[in-house]
PDB file of N, CA and C in Angstrom:
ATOM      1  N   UNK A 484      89.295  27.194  -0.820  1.00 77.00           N
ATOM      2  CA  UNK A 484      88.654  28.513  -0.777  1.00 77.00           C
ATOM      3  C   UNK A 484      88.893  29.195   0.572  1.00 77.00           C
ATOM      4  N   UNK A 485      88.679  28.568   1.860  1.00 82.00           N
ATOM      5  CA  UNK A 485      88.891  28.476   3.178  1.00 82.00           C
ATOM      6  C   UNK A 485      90.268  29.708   3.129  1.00 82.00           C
ATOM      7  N   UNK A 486      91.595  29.176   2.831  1.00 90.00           N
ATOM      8  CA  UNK A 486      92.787  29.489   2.729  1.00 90.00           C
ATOM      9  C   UNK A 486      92.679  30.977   2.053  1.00 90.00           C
ATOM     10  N   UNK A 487      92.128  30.948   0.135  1.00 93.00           N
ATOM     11  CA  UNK A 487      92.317  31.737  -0.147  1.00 93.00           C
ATOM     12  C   UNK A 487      91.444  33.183   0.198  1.00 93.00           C
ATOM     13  N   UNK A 488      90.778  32.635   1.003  1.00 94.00           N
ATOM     14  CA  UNK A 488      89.365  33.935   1.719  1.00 94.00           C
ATOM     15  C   UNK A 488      90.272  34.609   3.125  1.00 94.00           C
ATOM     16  N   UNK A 489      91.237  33.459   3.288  1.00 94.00           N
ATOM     17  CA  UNK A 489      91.731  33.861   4.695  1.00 94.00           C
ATOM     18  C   UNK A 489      93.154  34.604   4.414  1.00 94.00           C
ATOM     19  N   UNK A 490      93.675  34.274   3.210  1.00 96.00           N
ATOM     20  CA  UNK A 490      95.021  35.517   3.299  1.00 96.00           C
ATOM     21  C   UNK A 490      94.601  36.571   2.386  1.00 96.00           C
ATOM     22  N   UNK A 491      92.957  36.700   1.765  1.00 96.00           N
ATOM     23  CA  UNK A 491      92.537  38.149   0.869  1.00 96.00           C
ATOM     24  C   UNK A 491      92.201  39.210   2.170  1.00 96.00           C
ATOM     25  N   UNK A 492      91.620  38.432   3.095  1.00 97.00           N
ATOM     26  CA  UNK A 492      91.608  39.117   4.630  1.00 97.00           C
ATOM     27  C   UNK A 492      92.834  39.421   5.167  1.00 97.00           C
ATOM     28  N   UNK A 493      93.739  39.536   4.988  1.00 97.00           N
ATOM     29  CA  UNK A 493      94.762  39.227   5.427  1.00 97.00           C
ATOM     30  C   UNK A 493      95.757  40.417   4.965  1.00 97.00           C
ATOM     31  N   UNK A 494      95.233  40.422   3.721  1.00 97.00           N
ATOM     32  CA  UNK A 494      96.115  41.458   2.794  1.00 97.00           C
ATOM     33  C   UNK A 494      95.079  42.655   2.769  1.00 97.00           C
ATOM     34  N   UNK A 495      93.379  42.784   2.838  1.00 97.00           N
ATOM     35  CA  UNK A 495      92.608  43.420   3.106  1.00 97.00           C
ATOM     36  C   UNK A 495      92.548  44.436   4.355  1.00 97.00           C
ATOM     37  N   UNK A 496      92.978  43.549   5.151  1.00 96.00           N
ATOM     38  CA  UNK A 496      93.260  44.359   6.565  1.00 96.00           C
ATOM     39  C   UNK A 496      94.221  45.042   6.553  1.00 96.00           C
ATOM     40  N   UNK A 497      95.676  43.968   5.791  1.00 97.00           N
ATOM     41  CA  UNK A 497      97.117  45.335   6.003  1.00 97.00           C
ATOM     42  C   UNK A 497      97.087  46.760   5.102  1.00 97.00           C
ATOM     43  N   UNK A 498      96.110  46.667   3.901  1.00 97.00           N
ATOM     44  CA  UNK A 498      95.727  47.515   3.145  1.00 97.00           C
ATOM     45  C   UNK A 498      94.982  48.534   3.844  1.00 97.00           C
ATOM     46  N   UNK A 499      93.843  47.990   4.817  1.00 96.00           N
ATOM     47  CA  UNK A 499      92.979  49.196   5.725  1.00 96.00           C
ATOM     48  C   UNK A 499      94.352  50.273   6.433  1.00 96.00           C
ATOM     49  N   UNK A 500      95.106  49.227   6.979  1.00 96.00           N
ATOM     50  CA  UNK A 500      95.661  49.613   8.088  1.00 96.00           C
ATOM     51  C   UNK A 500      97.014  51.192   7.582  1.00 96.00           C
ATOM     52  N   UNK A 501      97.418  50.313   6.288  1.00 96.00           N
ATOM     53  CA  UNK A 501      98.084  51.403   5.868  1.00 96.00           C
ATOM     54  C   UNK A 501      97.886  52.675   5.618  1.00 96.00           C
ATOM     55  N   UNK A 502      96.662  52.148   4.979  1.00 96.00           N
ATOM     56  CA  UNK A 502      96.135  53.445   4.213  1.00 96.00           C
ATOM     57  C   UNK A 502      95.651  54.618   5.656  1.00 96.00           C
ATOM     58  N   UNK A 503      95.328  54.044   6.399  1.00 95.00           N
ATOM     59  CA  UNK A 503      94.810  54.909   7.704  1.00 95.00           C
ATOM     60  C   UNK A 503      95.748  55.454   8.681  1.00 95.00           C
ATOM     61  N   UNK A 504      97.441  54.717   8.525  1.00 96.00           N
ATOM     62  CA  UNK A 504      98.236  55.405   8.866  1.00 96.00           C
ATOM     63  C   UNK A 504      98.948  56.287   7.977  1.00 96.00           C
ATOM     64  N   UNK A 505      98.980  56.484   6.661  1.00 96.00           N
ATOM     65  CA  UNK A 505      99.086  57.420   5.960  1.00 96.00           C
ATOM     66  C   UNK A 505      97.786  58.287   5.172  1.00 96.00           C
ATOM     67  N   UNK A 506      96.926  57.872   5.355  1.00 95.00           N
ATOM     68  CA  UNK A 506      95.721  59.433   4.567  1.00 95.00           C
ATOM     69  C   UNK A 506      94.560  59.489   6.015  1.00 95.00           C
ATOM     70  N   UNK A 507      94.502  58.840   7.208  1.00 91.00           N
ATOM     71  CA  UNK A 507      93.529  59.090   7.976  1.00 91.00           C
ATOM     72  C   UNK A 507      92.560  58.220   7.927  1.00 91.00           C
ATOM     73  N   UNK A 508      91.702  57.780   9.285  1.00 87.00           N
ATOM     74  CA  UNK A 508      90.581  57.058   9.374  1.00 87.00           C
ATOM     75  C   UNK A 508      89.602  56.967   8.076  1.00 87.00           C
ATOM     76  N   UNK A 509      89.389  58.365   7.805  1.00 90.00           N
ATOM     77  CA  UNK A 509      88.059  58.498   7.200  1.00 90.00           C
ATOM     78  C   UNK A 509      88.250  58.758   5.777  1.00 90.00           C
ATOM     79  N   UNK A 510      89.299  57.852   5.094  1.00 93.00           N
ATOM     80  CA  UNK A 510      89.678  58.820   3.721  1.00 93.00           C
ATOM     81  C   UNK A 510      88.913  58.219   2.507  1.00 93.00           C
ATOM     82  N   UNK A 511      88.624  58.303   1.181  1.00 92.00           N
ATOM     83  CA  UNK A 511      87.715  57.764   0.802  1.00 92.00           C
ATOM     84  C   UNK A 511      88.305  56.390   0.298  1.00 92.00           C
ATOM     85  N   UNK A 512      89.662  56.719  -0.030  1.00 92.00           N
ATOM     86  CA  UNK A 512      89.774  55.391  -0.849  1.00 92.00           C
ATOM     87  C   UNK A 512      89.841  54.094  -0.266  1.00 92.00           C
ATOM     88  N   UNK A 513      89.350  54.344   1.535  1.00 96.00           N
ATOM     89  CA  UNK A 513      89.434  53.193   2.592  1.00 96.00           C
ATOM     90  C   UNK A 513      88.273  52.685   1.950  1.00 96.00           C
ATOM     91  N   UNK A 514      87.131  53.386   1.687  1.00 96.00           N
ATOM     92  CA  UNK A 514      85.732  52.544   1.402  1.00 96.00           C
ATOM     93  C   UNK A 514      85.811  51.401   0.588  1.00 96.00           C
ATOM     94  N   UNK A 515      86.129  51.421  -0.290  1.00 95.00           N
ATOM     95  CA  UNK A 515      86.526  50.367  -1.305  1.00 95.00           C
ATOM     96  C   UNK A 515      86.766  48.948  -0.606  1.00 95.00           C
ATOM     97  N   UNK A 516      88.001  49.079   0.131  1.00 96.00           N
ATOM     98  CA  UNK A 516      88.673  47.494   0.847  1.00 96.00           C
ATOM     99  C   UNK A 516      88.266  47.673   1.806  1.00 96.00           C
ATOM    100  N   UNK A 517      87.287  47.957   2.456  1.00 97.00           N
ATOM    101  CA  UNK A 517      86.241  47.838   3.687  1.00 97.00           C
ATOM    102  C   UNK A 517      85.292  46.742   2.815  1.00 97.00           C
ATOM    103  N   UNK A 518      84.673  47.298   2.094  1.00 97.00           N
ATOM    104  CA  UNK A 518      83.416  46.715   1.442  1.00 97.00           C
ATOM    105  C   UNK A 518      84.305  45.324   1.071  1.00 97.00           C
ATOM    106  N   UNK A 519      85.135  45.332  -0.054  1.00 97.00           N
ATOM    107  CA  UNK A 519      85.890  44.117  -0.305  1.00 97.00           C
ATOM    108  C   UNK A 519      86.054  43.034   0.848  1.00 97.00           C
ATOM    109  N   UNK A 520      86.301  43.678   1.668  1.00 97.00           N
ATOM    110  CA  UNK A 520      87.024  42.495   3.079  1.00 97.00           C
ATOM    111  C   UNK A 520      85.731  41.884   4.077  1.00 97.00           C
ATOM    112  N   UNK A 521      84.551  43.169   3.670  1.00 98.00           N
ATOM    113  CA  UNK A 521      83.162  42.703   4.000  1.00 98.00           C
ATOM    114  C   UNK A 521      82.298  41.735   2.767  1.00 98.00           C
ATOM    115  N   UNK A 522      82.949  41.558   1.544  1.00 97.00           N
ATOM    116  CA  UNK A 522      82.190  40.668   1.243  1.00 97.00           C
ATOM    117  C   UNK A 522      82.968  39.040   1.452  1.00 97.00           C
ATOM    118  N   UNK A 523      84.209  39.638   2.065  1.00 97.00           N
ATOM    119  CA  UNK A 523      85.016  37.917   2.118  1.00 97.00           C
ATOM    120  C   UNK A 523      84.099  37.415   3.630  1.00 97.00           C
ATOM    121  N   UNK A 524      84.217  38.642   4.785  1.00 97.00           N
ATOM    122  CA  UNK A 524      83.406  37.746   5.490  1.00 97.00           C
ATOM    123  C   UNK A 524      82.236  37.087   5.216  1.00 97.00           C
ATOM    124  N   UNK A 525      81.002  38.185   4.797  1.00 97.00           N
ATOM    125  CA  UNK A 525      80.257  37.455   4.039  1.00 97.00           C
ATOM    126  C   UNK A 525      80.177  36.072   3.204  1.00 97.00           C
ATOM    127  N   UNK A 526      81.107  35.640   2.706  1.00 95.00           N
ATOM    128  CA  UNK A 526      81.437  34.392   1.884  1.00 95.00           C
ATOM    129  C   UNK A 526      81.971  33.147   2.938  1.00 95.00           C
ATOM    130  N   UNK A 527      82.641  34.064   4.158  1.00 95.00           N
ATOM    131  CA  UNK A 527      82.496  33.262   5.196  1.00 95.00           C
ATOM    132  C   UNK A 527      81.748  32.883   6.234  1.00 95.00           C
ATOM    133  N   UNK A 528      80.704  33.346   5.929  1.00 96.00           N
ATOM    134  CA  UNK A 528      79.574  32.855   6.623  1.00 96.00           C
ATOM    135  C   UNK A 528      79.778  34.102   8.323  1.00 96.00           C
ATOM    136  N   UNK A 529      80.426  34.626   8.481  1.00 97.00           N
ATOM    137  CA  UNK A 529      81.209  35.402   9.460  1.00 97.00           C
ATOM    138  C   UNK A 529      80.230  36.771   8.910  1.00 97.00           C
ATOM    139  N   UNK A 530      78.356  36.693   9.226  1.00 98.00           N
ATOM    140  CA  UNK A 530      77.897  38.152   8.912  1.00 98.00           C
ATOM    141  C   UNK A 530      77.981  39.096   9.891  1.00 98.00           C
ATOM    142  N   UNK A 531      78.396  39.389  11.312  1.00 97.00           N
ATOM    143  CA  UNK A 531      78.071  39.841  12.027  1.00 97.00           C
ATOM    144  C   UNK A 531      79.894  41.336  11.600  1.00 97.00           C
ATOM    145  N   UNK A 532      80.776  40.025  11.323  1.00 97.00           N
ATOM    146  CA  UNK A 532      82.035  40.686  11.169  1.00 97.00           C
ATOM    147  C   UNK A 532      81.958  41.562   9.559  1.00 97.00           C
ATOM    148  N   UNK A 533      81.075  40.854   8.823  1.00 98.00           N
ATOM    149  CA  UNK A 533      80.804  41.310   7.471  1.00 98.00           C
ATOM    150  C   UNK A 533      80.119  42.680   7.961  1.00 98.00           C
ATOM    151  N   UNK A 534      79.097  42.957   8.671  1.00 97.00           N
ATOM    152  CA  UNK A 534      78.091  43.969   8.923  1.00 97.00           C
ATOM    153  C   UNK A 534      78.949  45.149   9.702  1.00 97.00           C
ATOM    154  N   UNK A 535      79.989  44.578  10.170  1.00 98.00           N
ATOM    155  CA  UNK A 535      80.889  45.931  10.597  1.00 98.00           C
ATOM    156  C   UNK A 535      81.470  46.537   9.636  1.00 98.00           C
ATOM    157  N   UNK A 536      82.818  45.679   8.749  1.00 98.00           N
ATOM    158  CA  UNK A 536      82.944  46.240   7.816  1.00 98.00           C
ATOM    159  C   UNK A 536      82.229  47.361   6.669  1.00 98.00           C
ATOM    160  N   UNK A 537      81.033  46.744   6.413  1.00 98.00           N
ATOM    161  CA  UNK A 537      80.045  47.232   5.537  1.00 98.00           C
ATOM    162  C   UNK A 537      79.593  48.750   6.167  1.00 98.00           C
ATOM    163  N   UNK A 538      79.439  48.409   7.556  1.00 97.00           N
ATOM    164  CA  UNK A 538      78.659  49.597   8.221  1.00 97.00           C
ATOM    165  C   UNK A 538      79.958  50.850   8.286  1.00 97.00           C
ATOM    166  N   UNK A 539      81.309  50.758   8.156  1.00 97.00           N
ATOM    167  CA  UNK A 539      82.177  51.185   8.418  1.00 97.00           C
ATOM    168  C   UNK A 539      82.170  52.120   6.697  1.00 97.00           C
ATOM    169  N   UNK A 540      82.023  51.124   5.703  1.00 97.00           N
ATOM    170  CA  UNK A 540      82.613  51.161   4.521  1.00 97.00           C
ATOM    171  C   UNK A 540      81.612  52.276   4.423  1.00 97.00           C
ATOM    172  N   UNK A 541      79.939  52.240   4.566  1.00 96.00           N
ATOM    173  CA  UNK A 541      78.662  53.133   4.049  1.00 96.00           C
ATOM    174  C   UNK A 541      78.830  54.507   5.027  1.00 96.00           C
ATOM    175  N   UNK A 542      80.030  54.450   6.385  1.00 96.00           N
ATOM    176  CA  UNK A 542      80.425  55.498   6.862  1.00 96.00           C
ATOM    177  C   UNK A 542      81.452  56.313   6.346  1.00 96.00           C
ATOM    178  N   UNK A 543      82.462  55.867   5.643  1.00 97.00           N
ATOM    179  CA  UNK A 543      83.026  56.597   4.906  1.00 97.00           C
ATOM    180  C   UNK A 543      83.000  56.871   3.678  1.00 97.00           C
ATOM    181  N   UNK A 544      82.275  56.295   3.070  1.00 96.00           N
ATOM    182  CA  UNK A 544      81.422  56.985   2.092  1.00 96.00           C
ATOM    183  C   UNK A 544      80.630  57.854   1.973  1.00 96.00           C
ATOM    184  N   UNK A 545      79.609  57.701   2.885  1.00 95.00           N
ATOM    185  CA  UNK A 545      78.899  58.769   3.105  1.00 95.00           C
ATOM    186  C   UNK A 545      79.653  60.665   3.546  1.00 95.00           C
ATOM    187  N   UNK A 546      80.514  59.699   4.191  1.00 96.00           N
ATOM    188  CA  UNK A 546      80.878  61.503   5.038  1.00 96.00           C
ATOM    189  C   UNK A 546      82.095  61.412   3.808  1.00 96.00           C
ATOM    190  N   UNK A 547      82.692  61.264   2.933  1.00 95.00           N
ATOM    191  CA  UNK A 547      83.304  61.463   1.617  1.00 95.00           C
ATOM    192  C   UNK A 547      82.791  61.751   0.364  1.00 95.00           C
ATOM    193  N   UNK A 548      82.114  60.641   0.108  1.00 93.00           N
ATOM    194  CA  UNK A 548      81.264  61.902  -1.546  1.00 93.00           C
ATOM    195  C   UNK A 548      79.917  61.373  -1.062  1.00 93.00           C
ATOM    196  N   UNK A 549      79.279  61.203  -0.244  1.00 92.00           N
ATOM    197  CA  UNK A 549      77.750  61.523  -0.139  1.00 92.00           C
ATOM    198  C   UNK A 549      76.878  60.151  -0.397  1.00 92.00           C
ATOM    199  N   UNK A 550      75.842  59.669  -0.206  1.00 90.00           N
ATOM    200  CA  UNK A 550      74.560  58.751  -0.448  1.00 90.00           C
ATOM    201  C   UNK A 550      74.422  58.565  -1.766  1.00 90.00           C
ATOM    202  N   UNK A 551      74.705  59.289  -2.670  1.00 90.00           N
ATOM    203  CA  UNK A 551      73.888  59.053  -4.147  1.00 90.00           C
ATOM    204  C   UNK A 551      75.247  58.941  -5.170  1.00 90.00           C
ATOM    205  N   UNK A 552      75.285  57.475  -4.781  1.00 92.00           N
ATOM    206  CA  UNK A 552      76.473  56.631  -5.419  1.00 92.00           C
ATOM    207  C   UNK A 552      76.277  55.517  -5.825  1.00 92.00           C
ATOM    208  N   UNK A 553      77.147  54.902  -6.322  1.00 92.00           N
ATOM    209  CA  UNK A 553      76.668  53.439  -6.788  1.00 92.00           C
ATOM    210  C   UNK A 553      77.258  52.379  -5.587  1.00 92.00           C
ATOM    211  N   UNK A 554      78.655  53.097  -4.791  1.00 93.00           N
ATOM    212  CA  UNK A 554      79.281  52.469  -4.053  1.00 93.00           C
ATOM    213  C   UNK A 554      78.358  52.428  -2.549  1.00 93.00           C
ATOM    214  N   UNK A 555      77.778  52.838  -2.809  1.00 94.00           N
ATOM    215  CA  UNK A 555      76.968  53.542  -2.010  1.00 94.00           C
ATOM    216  C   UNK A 555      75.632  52.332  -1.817  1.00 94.00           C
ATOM    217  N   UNK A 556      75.262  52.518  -2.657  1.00 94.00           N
ATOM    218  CA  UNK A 556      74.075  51.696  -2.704  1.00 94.00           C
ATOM    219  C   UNK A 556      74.224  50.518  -2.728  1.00 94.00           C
ATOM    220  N   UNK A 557      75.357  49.488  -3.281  1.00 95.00           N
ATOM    221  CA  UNK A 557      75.972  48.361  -3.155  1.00 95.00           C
ATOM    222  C   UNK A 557      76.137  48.338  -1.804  1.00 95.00           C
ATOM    223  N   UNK A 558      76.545  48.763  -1.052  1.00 96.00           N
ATOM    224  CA  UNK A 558      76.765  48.663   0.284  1.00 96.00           C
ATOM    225  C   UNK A 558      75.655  48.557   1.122  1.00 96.00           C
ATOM    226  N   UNK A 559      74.727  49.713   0.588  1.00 95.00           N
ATOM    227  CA  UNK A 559      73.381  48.916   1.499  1.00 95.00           C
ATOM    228  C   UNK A 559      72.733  47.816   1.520  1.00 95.00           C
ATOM    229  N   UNK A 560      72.766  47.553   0.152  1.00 95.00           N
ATOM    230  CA  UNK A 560      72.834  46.661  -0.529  1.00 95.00           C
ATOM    231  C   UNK A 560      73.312  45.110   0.164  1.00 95.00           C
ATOM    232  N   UNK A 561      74.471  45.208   0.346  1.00 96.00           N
ATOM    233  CA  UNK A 561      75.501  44.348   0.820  1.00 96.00           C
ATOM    234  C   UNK A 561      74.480  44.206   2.603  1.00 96.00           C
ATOM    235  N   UNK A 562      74.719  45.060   2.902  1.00 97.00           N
ATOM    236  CA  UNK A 562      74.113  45.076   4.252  1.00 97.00           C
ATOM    237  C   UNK A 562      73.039  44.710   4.822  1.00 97.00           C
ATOM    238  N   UNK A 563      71.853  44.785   3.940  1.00 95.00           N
ATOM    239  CA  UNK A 563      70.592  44.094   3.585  1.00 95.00           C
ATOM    240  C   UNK A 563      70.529  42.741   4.140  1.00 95.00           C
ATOM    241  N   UNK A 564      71.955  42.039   3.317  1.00 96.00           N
ATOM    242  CA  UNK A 564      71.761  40.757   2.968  1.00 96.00           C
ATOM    243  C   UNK A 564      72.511  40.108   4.389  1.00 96.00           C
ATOM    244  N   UNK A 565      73.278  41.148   5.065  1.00 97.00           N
ATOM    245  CA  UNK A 565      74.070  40.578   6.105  1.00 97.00           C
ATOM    246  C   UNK A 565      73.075  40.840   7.335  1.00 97.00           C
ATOM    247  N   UNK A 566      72.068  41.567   7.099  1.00 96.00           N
ATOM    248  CA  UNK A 566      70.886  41.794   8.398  1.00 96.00           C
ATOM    249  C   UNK A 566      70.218  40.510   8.414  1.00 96.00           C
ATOM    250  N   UNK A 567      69.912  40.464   7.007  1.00 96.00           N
ATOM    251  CA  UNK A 567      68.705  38.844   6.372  1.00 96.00           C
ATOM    252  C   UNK A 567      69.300  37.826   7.481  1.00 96.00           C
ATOM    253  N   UNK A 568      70.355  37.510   6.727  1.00 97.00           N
ATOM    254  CA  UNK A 568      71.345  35.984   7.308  1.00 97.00           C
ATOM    255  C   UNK A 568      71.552  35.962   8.565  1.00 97.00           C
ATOM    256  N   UNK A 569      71.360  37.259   9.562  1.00 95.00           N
ATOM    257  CA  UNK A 569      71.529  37.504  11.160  1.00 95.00           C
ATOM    258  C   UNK A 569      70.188  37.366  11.689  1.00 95.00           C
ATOM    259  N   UNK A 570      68.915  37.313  10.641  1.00 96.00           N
ATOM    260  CA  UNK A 570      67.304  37.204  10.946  1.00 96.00           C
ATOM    261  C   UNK A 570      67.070  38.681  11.665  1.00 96.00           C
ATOM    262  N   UNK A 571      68.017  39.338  11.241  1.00 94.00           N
ATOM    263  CA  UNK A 571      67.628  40.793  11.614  1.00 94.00           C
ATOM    264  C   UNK A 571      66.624  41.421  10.705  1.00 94.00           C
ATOM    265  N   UNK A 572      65.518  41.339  10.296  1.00 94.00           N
ATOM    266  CA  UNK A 572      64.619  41.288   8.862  1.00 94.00           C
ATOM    267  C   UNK A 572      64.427  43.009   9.144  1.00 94.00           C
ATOM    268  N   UNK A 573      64.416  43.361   9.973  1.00 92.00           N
ATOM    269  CA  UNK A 573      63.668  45.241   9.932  1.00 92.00           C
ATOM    270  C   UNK A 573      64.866  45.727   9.650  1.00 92.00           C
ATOM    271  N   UNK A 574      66.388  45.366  10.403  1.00 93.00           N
ATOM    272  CA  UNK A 574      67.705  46.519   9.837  1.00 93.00           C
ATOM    273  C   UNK A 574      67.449  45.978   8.012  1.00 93.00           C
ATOM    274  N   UNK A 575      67.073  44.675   7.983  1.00 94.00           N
ATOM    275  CA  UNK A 575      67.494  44.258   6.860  1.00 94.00           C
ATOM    276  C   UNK A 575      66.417  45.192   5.446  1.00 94.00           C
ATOM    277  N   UNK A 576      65.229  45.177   6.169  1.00 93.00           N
ATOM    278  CA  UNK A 576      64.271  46.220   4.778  1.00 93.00           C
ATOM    279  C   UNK A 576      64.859  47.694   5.313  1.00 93.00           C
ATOM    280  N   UNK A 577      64.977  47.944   6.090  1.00 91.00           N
ATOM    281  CA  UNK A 577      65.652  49.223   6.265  1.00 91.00           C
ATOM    282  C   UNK A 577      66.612  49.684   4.962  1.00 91.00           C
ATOM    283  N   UNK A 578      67.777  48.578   5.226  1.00 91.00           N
ATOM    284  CA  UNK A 578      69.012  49.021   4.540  1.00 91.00           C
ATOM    285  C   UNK A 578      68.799  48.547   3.176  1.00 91.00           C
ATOM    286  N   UNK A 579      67.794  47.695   2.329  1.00 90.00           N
ATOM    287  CA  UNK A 579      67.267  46.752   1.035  1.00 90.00           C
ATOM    288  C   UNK A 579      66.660  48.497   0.523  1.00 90.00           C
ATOM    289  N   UNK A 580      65.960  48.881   1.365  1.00 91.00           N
ATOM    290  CA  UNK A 580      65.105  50.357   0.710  1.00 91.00           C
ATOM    291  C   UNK A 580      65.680  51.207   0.407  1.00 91.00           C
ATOM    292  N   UNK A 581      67.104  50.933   1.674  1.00 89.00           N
ATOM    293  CA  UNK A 581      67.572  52.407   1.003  1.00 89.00           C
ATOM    294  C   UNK A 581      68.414  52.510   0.050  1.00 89.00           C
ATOM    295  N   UNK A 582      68.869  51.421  -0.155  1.00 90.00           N
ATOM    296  CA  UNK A 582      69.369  51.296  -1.322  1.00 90.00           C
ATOM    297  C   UNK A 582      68.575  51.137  -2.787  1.00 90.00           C
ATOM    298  N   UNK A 583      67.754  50.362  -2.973  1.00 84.00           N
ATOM    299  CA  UNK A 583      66.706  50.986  -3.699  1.00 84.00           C
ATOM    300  C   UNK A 583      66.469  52.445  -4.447  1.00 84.00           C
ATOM    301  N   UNK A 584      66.286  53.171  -2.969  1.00 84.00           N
ATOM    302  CA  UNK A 584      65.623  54.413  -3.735  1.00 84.00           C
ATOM    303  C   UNK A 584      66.941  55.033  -3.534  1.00 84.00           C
ATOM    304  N   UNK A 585      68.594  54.725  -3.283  1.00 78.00           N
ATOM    305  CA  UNK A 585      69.759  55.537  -4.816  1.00 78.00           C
ATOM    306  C   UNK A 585      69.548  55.171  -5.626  1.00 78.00           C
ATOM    307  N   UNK A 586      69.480  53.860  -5.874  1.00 72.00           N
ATOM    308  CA  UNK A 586      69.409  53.638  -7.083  1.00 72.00           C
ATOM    309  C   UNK A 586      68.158  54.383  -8.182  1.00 72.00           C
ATOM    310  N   UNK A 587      67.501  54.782  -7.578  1.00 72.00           N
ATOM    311  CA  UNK A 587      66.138  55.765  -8.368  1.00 72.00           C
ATOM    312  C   UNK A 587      66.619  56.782  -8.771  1.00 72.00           C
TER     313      UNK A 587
END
């Protein structure tokens, strides 16, 4: 698993990288393999590197189609759980709520 978590990162990153030298930092379809490459860290126990990704991914989303998404809320979602596992418990109900109430 080790291996195959480490070349989906691998191919995750050259995917960020492209896409940002041809459509720009902030384009939407980066959000997607942000979140993806944040849940491999996540799986690697690596939350601090997961919580960038994620925080990156809920930034270009947001400033692309807006808060009241599904991709959207998965991500806070996602982020929640990477505050929990850091014993960060207040970012962690922070980001658990707000995802929540998209989903409402």
């Amino acid at each position: 698993k080790k291996n195959e978590n480490d070349m989906s990162l691998k191919c995750f990153n050259e995917e960020i990288r492209l896409k940002e030298s041809k459509l720009g930092e902030g384009h939407a379809s980066i959000a997607q393999t942000l979140f993806n490459a944040g849940d491999v860290y996540g799986e690697k126990e690596n939350y601090e590197k997961g919580t960038l990704y994620f925080e990156r991914a809920f930034e270009v989303i947001t400033s692309t189609i807006g808060e009241d998404n599904e991709l959207a809320a998965k991500t806070l979602g996602r982020l929640g759980v990477m505050y929990e596992k850091q014993q960060d418990y207040n970012l962690s109900s922070i980001r658990f709520t707000s995802s929540y109430k998209t989903y409402e």
